[in-house]
Short mmCIF file of C-alpha atoms in Angstrom, two decimals:
data_model
loop_
_atom_site.label_atom_id
_atom_site.label_comp_id
_atom_site.label_asym_id
_atom_site.label_seq_id
_atom_site.Cartn_x
_atom_site.Cartn_y
_atom_site.Cartn_z
CA MET A 1 0.03 -0.01 0.04
CA ARG A 2 2.99 2.19 0.48
CA GLU A 3 4.45 1.68 -2.83
CA PHE A 4 1.14 3.20 -4.74
CA LEU A 5 1.31 5.78 -2.13
CA PHE A 6 4.89 6.79 -2.81
CA ILE A 7 4.29 6.14 -6.72
CA GLY A 8 1.57 8.40 -6.71
CA LEU A 9 3.55 11.38 -5.24
CA VAL A 10 6.22 11.09 -7.18
CA ILE A 11 3.89 11.21 -10.52
CA ILE A 12 1.85 14.67 -9.03
CA SER A 13 4.95 16.01 -8.07
CA ALA A 14 6.38 15.71 -11.57
CA ILE A 15 3.04 17.16 -12.70
CA ILE A 16 3.53 19.89 -10.91
CA LEU A 17 6.99 20.25 -11.99
CA TYR A 18 6.08 20.34 -15.62
CA LEU A 19 3.44 22.66 -15.03
CA LEU A 20 5.47 25.29 -13.21
CA ILE A 21 8.57 25.40 -16.37
CA ARG A 22 5.79 24.73 -19.18
CA ASN A 23 5.94 28.49 -20.02
CA GLU A 24 9.64 29.19 -18.57
CA ARG A 25 10.94 28.89 -22.26
CA ASP A 26 13.32 31.42 -24.37
CA GLU A 27 13.43 32.05 -27.92
CA ASN A 28 15.70 28.80 -28.76
CA ASN A 29 13.39 26.55 -26.46
CA ALA A 30 15.34 26.69 -23.58
CA ILE A 31 14.43 26.80 -19.98
CA THR A 32 15.19 29.99 -18.76
CA ARG A 33 16.94 30.80 -15.31
CA ARG A 34 13.50 31.75 -13.53
CA GLY A 35 12.38 28.11 -14.35
CA TYR A 36 15.36 26.57 -12.60
CA TYR A 37 14.73 28.76 -9.81
CA LYS A 38 11.06 27.72 -9.96
CA VAL A 39 12.05 23.92 -9.81
CA LEU A 40 14.89 24.70 -7.11
CA ILE A 41 12.13 26.37 -4.70
CA PHE A 42 9.45 23.38 -5.17
CA ILE A 43 12.38 21.09 -4.21
CA ILE A 44 13.73 22.65 -1.24
CA SER A 45 9.97 23.34 -0.07
CA SER A 46 9.13 19.36 -0.50
CA ILE A 47 12.20 18.37 1.14
CA VAL A 48 11.23 21.01 4.40
CA ILE A 49 7.48 19.88 4.46
CA GLY A 50 8.49 16.22 4.08
CA PHE A 51 11.01 16.56 6.77
CA PHE A 52 7.91 18.45 9.26
CA ALA A 53 5.41 15.71 8.37
CA GLY A 54 7.74 12.89 8.70
CA LEU A 55 8.22 14.32 12.57
CA LEU A 56 4.88 14.53 13.27
CA PHE A 57 4.11 10.88 12.31
CA VAL A 58 7.12 9.68 14.22
#
C-alpha cells in the first residue's frame, strides 16, 4: 500500500514540476533561469515539508 502512495506522490510532483516550467522557455526553447529557480524552490520546499511531516508522524 505504501508503494502505491509513493508512486502517486512522485507522479503528482512530476506533474507540478511540468506545470511550473511549461511557460518558462526562451526563444531557443531552452528553460530560462526563472524556470530553474522555480524548480529549485519546489524541491527545497518539498524536502522541508516532508521533513516536518515525518516529524509529526514519528
